[in-house]
Tab-separated table of C-alpha atoms and ligand atoms in Angstrom:
chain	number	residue	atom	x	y	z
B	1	UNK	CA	49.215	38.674	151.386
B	2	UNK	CA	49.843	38.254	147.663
B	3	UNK	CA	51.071	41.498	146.298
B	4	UNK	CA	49.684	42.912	143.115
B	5	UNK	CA	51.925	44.475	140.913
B	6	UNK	CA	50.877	48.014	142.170
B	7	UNK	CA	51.095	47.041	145.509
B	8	UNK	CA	54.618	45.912	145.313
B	9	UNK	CA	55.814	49.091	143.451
B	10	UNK	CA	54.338	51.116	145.856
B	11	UNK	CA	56.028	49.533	148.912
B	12	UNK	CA	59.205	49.807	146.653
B	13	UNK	CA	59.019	53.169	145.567
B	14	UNK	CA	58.727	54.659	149.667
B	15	UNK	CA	61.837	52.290	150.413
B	16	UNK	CA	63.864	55.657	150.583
B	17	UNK	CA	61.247	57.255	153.247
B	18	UNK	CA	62.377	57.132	156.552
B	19	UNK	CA	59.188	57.282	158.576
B	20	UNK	CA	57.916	59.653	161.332
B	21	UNK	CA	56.254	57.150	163.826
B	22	UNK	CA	54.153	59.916	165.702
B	23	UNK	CA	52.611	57.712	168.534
B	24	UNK	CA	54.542	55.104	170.393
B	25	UNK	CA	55.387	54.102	173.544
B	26	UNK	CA	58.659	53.447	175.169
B	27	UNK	CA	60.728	50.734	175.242
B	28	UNK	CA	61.533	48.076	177.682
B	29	UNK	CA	65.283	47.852	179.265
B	30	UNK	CA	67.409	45.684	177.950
B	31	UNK	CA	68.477	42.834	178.434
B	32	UNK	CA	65.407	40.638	179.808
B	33	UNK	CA	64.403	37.128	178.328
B	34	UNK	CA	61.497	37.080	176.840
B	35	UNK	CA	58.443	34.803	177.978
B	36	UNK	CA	55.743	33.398	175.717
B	37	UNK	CA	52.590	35.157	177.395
B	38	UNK	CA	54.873	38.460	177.401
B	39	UNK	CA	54.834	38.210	173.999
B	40	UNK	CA	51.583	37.514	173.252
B	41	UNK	CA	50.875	40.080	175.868
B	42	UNK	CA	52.317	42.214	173.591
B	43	UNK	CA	49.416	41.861	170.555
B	44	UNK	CA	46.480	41.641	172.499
B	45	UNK	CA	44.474	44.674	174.403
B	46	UNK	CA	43.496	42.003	177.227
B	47	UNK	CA	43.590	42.756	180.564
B	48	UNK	CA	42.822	39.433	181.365
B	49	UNK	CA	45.390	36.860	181.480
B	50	UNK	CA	43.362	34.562	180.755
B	51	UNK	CA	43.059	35.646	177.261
B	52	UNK	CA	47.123	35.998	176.312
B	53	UNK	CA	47.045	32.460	177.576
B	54	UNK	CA	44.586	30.798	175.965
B	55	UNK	CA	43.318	33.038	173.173
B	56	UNK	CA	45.950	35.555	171.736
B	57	UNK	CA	47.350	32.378	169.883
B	58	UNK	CA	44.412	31.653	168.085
B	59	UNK	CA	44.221	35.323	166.145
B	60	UNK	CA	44.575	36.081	162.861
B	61	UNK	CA	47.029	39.321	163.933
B	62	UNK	CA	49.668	37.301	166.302
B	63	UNK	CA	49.874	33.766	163.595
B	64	UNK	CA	50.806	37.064	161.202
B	65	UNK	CA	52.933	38.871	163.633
B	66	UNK	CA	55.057	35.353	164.349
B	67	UNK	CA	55.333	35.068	160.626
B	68	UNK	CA	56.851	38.277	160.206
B	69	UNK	CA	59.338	38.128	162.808
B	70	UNK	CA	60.585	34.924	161.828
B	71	UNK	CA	61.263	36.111	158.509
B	72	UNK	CA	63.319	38.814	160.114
B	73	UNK	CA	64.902	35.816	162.693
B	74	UNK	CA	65.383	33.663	159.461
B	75	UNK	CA	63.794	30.911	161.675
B	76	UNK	CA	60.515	28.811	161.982
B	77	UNK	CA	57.211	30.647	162.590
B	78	UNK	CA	56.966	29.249	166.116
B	79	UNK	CA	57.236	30.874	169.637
B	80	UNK	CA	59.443	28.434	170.907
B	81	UNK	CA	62.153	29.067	168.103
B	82	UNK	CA	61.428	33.086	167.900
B	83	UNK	CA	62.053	32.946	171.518
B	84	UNK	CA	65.075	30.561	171.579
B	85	UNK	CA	66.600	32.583	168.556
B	86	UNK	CA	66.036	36.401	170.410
B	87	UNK	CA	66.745	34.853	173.923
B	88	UNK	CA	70.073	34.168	172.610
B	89	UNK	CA	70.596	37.418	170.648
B	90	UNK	CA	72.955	39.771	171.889
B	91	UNK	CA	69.734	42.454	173.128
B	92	UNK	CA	71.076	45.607	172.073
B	93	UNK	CA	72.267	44.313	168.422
B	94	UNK	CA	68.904	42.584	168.306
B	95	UNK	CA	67.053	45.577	168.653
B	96	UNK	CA	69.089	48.060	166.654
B	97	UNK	CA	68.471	44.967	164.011
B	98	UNK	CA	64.556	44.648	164.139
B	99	UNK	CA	64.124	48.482	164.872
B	100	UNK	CA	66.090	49.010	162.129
B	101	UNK	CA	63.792	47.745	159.333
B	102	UNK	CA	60.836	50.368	160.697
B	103	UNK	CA	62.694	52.563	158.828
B	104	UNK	CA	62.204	55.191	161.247
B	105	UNK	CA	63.502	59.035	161.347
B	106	UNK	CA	61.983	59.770	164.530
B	107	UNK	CA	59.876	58.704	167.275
B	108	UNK	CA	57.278	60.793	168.937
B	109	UNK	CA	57.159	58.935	172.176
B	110	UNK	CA	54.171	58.767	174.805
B	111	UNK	CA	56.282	58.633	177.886
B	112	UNK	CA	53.234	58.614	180.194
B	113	UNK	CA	52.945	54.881	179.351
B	114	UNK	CA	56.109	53.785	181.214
B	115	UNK	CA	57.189	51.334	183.612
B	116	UNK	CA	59.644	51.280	186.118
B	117	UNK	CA	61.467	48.980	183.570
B	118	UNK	CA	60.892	51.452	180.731
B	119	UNK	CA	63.825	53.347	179.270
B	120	UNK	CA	64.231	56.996	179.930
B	121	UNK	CA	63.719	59.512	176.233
B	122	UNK	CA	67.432	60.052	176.096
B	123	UNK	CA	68.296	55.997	176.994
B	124	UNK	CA	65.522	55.098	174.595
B	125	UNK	CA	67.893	57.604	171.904
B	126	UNK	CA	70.869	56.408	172.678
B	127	UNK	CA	70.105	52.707	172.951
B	128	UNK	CA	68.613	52.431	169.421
B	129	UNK	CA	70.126	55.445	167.419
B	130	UNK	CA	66.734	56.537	166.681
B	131	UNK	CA	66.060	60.556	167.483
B	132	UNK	CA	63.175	60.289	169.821
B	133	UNK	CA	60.541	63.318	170.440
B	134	UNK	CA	58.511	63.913	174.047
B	135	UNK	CA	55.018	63.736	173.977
B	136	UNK	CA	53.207	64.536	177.339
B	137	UNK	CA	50.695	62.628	178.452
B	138	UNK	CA	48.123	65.405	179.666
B	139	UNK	CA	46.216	63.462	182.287
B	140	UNK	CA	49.768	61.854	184.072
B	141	UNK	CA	50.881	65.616	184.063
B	142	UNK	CA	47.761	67.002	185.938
B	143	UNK	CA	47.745	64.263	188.644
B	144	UNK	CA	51.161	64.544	189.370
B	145	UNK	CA	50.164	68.353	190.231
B	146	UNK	CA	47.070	68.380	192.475
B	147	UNK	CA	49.020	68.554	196.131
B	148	UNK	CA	50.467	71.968	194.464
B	149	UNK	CA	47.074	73.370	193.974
B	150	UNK	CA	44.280	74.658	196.259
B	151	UNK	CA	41.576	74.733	193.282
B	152	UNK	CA	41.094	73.990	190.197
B	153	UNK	CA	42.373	77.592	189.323
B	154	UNK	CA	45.438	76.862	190.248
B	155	UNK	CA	45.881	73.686	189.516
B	156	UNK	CA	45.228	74.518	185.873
B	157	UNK	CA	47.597	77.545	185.877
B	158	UNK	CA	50.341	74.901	187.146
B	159	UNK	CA	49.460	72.939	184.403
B	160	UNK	CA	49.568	75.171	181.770
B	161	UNK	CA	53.212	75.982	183.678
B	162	UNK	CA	54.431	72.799	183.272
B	163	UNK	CA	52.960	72.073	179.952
B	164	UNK	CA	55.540	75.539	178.736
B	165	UNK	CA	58.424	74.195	180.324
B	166	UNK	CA	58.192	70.578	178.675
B	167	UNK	CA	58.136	72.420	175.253
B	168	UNK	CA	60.806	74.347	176.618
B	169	UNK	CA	62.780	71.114	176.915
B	170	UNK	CA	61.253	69.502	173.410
B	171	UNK	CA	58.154	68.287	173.685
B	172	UNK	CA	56.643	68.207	170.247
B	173	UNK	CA	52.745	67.243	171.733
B	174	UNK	CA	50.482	66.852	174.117
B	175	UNK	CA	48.195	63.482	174.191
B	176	UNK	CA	45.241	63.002	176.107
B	177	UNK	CA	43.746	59.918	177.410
B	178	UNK	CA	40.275	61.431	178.699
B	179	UNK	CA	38.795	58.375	177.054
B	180	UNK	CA	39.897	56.035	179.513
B	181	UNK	CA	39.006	58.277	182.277
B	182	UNK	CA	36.012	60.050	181.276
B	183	UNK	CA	33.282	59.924	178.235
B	184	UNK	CA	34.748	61.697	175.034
B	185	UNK	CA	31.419	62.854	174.909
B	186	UNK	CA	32.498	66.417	175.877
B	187	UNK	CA	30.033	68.307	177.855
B	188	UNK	CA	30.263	72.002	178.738
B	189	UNK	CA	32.322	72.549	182.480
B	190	UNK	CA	30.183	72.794	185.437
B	191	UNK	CA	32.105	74.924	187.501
B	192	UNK	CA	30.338	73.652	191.154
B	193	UNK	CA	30.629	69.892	189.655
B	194	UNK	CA	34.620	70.716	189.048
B	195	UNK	CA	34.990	72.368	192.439
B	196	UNK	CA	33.971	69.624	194.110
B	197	UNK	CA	35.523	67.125	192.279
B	198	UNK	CA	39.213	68.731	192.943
B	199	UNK	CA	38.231	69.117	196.486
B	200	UNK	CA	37.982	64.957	196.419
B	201	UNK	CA	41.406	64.549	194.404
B	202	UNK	CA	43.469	67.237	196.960
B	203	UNK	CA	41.594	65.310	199.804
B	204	UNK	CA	43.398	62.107	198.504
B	205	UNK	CA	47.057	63.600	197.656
B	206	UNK	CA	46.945	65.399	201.150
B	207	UNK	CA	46.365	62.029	202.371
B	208	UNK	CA	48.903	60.403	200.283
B	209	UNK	CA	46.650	57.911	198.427
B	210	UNK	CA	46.364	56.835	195.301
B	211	UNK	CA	45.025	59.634	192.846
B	212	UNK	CA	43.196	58.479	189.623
B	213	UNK	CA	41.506	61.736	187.665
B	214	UNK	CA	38.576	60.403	186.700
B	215	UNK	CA	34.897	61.779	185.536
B	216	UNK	CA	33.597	64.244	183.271
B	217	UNK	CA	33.803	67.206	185.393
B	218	UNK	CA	37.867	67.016	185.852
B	219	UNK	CA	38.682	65.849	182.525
B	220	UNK	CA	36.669	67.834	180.659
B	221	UNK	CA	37.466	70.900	182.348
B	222	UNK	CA	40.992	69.704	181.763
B	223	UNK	CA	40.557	69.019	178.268
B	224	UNK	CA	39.686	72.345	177.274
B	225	UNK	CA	42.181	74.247	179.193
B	226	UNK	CA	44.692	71.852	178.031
B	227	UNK	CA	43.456	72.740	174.185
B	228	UNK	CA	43.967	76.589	175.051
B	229	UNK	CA	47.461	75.823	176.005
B	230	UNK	CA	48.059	74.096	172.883
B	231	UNK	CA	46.780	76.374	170.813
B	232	UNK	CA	48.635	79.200	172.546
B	233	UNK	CA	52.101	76.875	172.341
B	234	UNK	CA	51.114	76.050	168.718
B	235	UNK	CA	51.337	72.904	169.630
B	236	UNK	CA	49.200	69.669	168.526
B	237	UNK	CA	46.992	67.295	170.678
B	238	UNK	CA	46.859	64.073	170.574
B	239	UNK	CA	43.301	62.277	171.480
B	240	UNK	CA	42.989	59.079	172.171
B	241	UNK	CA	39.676	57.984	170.174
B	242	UNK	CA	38.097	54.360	169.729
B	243	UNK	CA	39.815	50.997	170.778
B	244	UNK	CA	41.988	50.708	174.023
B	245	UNK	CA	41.792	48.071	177.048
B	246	UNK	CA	38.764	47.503	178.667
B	247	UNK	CA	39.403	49.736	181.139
B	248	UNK	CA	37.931	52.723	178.745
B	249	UNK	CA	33.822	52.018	177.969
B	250	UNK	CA	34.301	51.732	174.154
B	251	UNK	CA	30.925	53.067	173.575
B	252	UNK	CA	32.070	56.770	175.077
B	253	UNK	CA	35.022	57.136	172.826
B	254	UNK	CA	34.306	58.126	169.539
B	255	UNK	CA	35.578	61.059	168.286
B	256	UNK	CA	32.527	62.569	167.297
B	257	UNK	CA	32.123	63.603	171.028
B	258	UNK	CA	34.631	66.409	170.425
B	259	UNK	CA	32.549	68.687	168.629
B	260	UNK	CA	32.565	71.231	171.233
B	261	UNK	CA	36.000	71.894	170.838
B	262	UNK	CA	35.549	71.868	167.085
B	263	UNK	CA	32.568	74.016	166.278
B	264	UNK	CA	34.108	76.426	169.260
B	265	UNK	CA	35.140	79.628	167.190
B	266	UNK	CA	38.119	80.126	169.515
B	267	UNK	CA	39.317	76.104	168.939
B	268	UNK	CA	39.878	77.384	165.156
B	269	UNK	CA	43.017	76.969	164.531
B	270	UNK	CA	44.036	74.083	167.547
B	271	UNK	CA	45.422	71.155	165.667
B	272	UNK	CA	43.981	67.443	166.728
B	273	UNK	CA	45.591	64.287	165.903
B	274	UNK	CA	42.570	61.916	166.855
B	275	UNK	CA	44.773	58.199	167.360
B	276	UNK	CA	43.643	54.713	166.918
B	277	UNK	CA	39.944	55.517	165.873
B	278	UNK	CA	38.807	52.007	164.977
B	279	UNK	CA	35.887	51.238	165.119
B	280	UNK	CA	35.206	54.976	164.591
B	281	UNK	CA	37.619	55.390	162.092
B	282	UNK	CA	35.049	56.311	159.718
B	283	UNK	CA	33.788	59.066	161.780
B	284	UNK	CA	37.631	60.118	162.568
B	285	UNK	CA	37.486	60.699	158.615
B	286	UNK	CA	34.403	62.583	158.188
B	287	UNK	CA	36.471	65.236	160.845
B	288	UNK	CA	39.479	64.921	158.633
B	289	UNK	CA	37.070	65.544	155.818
B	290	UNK	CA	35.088	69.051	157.209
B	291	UNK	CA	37.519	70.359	159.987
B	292	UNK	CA	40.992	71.662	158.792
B	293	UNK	CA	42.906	70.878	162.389
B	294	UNK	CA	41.870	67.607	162.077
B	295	UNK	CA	44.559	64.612	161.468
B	296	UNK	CA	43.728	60.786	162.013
B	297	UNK	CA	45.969	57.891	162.358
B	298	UNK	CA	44.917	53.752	162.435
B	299	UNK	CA	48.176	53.149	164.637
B	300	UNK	CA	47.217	50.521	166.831
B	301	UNK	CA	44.171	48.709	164.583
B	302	UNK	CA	46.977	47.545	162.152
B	303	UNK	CA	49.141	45.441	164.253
B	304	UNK	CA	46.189	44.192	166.660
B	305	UNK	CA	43.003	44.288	163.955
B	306	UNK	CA	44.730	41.269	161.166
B	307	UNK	CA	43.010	42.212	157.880
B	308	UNK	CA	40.622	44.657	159.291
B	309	UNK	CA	43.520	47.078	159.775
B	310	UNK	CA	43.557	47.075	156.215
B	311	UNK	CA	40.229	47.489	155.358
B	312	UNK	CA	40.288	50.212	158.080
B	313	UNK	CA	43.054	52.227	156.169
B	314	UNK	CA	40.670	51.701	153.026
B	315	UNK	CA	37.381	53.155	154.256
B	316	UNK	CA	39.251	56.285	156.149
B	317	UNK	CA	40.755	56.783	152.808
B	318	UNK	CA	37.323	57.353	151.563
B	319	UNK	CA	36.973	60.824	153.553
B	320	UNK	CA	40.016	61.571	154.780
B	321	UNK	CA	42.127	63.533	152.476
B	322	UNK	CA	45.687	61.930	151.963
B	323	UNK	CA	47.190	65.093	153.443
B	324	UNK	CA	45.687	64.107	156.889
B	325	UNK	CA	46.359	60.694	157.258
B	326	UNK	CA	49.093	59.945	159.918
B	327	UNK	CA	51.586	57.258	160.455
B	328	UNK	CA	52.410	55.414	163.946
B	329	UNK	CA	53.330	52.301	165.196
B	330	UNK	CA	51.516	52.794	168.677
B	331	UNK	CA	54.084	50.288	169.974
B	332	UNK	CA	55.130	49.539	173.370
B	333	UNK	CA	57.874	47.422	175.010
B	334	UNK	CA	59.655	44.844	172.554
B	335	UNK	CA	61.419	45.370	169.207
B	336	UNK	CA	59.020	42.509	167.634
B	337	UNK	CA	55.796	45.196	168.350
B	338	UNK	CA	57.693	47.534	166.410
B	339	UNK	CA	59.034	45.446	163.411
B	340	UNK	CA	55.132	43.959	163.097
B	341	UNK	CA	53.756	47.354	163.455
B	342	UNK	CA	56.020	49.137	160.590
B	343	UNK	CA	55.903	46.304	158.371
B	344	UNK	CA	52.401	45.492	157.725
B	345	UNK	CA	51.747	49.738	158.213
B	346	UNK	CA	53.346	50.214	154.886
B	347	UNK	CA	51.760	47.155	153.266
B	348	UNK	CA	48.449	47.919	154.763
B	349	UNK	CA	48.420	51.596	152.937
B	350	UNK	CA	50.020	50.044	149.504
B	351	UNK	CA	47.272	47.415	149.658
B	352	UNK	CA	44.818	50.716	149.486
B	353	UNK	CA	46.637	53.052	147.717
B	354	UNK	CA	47.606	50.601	145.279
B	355	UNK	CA	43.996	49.571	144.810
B	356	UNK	CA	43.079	53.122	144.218
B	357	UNK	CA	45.744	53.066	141.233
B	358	UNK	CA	44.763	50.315	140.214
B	359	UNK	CA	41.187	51.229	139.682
B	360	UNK	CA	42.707	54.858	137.887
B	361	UNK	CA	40.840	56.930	141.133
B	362	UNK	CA	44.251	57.838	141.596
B	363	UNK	CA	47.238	57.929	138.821
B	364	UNK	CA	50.677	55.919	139.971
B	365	UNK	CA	52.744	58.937	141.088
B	366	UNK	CA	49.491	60.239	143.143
B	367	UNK	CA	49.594	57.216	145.135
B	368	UNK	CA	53.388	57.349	145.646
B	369	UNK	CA	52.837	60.630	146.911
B	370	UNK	CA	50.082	59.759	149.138
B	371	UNK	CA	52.043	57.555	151.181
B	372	UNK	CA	54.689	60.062	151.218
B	373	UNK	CA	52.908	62.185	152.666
B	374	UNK	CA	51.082	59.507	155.411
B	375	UNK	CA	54.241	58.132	156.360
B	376	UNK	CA	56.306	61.193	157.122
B	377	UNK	CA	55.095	64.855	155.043
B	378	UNK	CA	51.893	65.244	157.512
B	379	UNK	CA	53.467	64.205	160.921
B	380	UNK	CA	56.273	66.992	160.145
B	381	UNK	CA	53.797	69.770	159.223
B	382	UNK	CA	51.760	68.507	162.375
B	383	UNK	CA	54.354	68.517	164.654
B	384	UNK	CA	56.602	71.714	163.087
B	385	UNK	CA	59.238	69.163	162.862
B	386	UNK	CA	62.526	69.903	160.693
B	387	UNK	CA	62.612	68.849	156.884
B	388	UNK	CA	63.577	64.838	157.290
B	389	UNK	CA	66.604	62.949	155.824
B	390	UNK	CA	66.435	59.854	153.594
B	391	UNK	CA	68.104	56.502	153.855
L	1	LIG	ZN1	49.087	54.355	172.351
């Protein structure tokens, strides 16, 4: 993208921030070789394989992803010479390289994502030098939990449990995927629908299958304890609102469908950090706009979305105040996902805070600010964390 002048002295003038990536995903071990379809795989929410193969190719977001990591690879914009060239690469060097220019202070890392190829929090540290931060995935946490419990009473109370003794360790959030496992839509808990529910899920883990928690009445119920628990560990949750894999009904995940928890008196003062939001991210910044717990991020919409990541960052910028908008890579996996990610993040909110100075709706050093504050001030009040260091 051609950068205006106030573009480009925007992106220059946050070169010293060190960024607070507040939603990502581990990494996988090193060293693997990389195939083309896993990289593809990589930029694309497809379940199917069908579309990595054939399709991923042929969008706007993975012809600018190859670009940009070719740059980095100093070689041609192809997968065949990206791969050769990282294939080759000493892994470890090659990631420190391409994690290193995400200018990153810290990760907050969804670990609940992870495969048995994944690195562990503390391998994930010391493999790539970057402090990482535990963020517990709520729904992982209660499954893992059911065969402990003989209702939902207890179940919650060992949830709650556990949720005290990750922050004990140094968890920083909690993130909930209710979304893919439930409408967002929250309804009020129906105690007999919950009851029976749990009595299906212990049925399962008694008999050693499978669990999935699924449905309204387990996640909502769920949900709101889960809020309580936040609130009373002053601790922030993460929702995961608007585009996903198919496996979530887009239609049912807008964030709008939390307004029980945020016209709820005793909700006050929880903290939400509603994540990915697109196509809703326009509703995400109405919240930001009226309800003071409420944070938003684009995360995933700017690697995946090509220019309507940009225009996404633009039109949440139109309600949500500065001090609410949120940085994060939402990467998984690979040290290209990353690179992408951070790189056309920073762009995509000089391209709109620029614009904004441009126009005078905001003077120069409001807009430096303004990113300032999106890429690592508002994560670190979020989140409690420490003051941050500069590079
Ligand atoms: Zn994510």
């Amino acid at each position: 993208m051609p950068a205006s002048d106030a573009r480009q002295s925007l992106l220059e003038s946050w070169e010293d921030v060190l960024a607070v990536d507040h939603h990502c995903h581990p990494l996988r071990r090193w060293p693997f070789q990389l195939t083309p379809v896993e990289l593809r795989s990589a930029f694309t929410e497809a379940i199917d394989p069908a579309i990595a193969d054939q399709h991923v190719i042929h969008t706007a977001a993975y012809q600018d992803a190859l670009r940009r990591i070719a740059a980095e690879l100093e070689c041609d914009p192809s997968e065949a010479a990206i791969l050769g060239r990282r294939n080759a690469a000493d892994p470890g060097a090659y990631a420190r390289q391409l994690l290193g220019r995400t200018a990153t202070e810290v990760m907050l890392v969804d670990h609940g994502f992870a495969s048995s190829d994944s690195f562990t929090l503390e391998q994930q540290q010391q493999a790539t030098g970057i402090p990482q931060l535990e963020i517990i995935r709520l729904e992982t946490l209660a499954e893992s939990l059911v065969k402990t419990a003989s209702d939902p009473r207890e179940w919650f109370g060992a949830i709650r449990e556990a949720l005290r003794a990750a922050v004990k360790r140094g968890a920083v959030g909690v993130k909930t995927i209710c979304a893919y496992r439930a409408s967002l839509k929250l309804e009020p808990v129906d105690t007999d629908a919950l009851g029976i529910a749990f009595s299906a899920l212990r049925l399962r883990a008694e008999r050693g299958q499978p669990l999935r928690l699924t449905g309204n009445a387990l996640c909502h119920a769920l949900l709101f304890e889960a809020a309580e628990e936040c609130l009373a560990l002053d601790l922030p949750l993460q929702v995961h609102c608007g585009f996903g894999d198919p496996d979530e009904d887009l239609a049912q995940t807008s964030p709008l469908g939390l307004r029980p928890l945020l016209i709820d008196p005793a909700y006050r003062d929880l903290r939400l950090a509603l994540l990915h939001c697109y196509p809703y991210h326009r509703e995400a910044a109405y919240l930001c706009s009226v309800f003071p717990g409420v944070y938003m991020d684009l995360s995933l919409t700017i690697p995946f979305a090509g220019l309507e990541g940009i225009r996404a960052i633009r039109e949440a910028l139109g309600l949500c105040p500065t001090s609410k908008l949120l940085y994060a890579t939402d990467a998984t996996r690979y040290p290209e996902v990353y690179l992408v990610a951070a790189t056309l993040h920073r762009e995509a909110l000089a391209e709109a805070l620029g614009e904004l100075a441009e126009r005078g709706i905001l003077s120069r050093s409001a807009a430096v600010d303004a990113g300032r504050q999106a890429l690592a001030e508002n994560a670190r009040r979020l989140y409690r964390l420490p003051n941050g260091r500069q590079q």
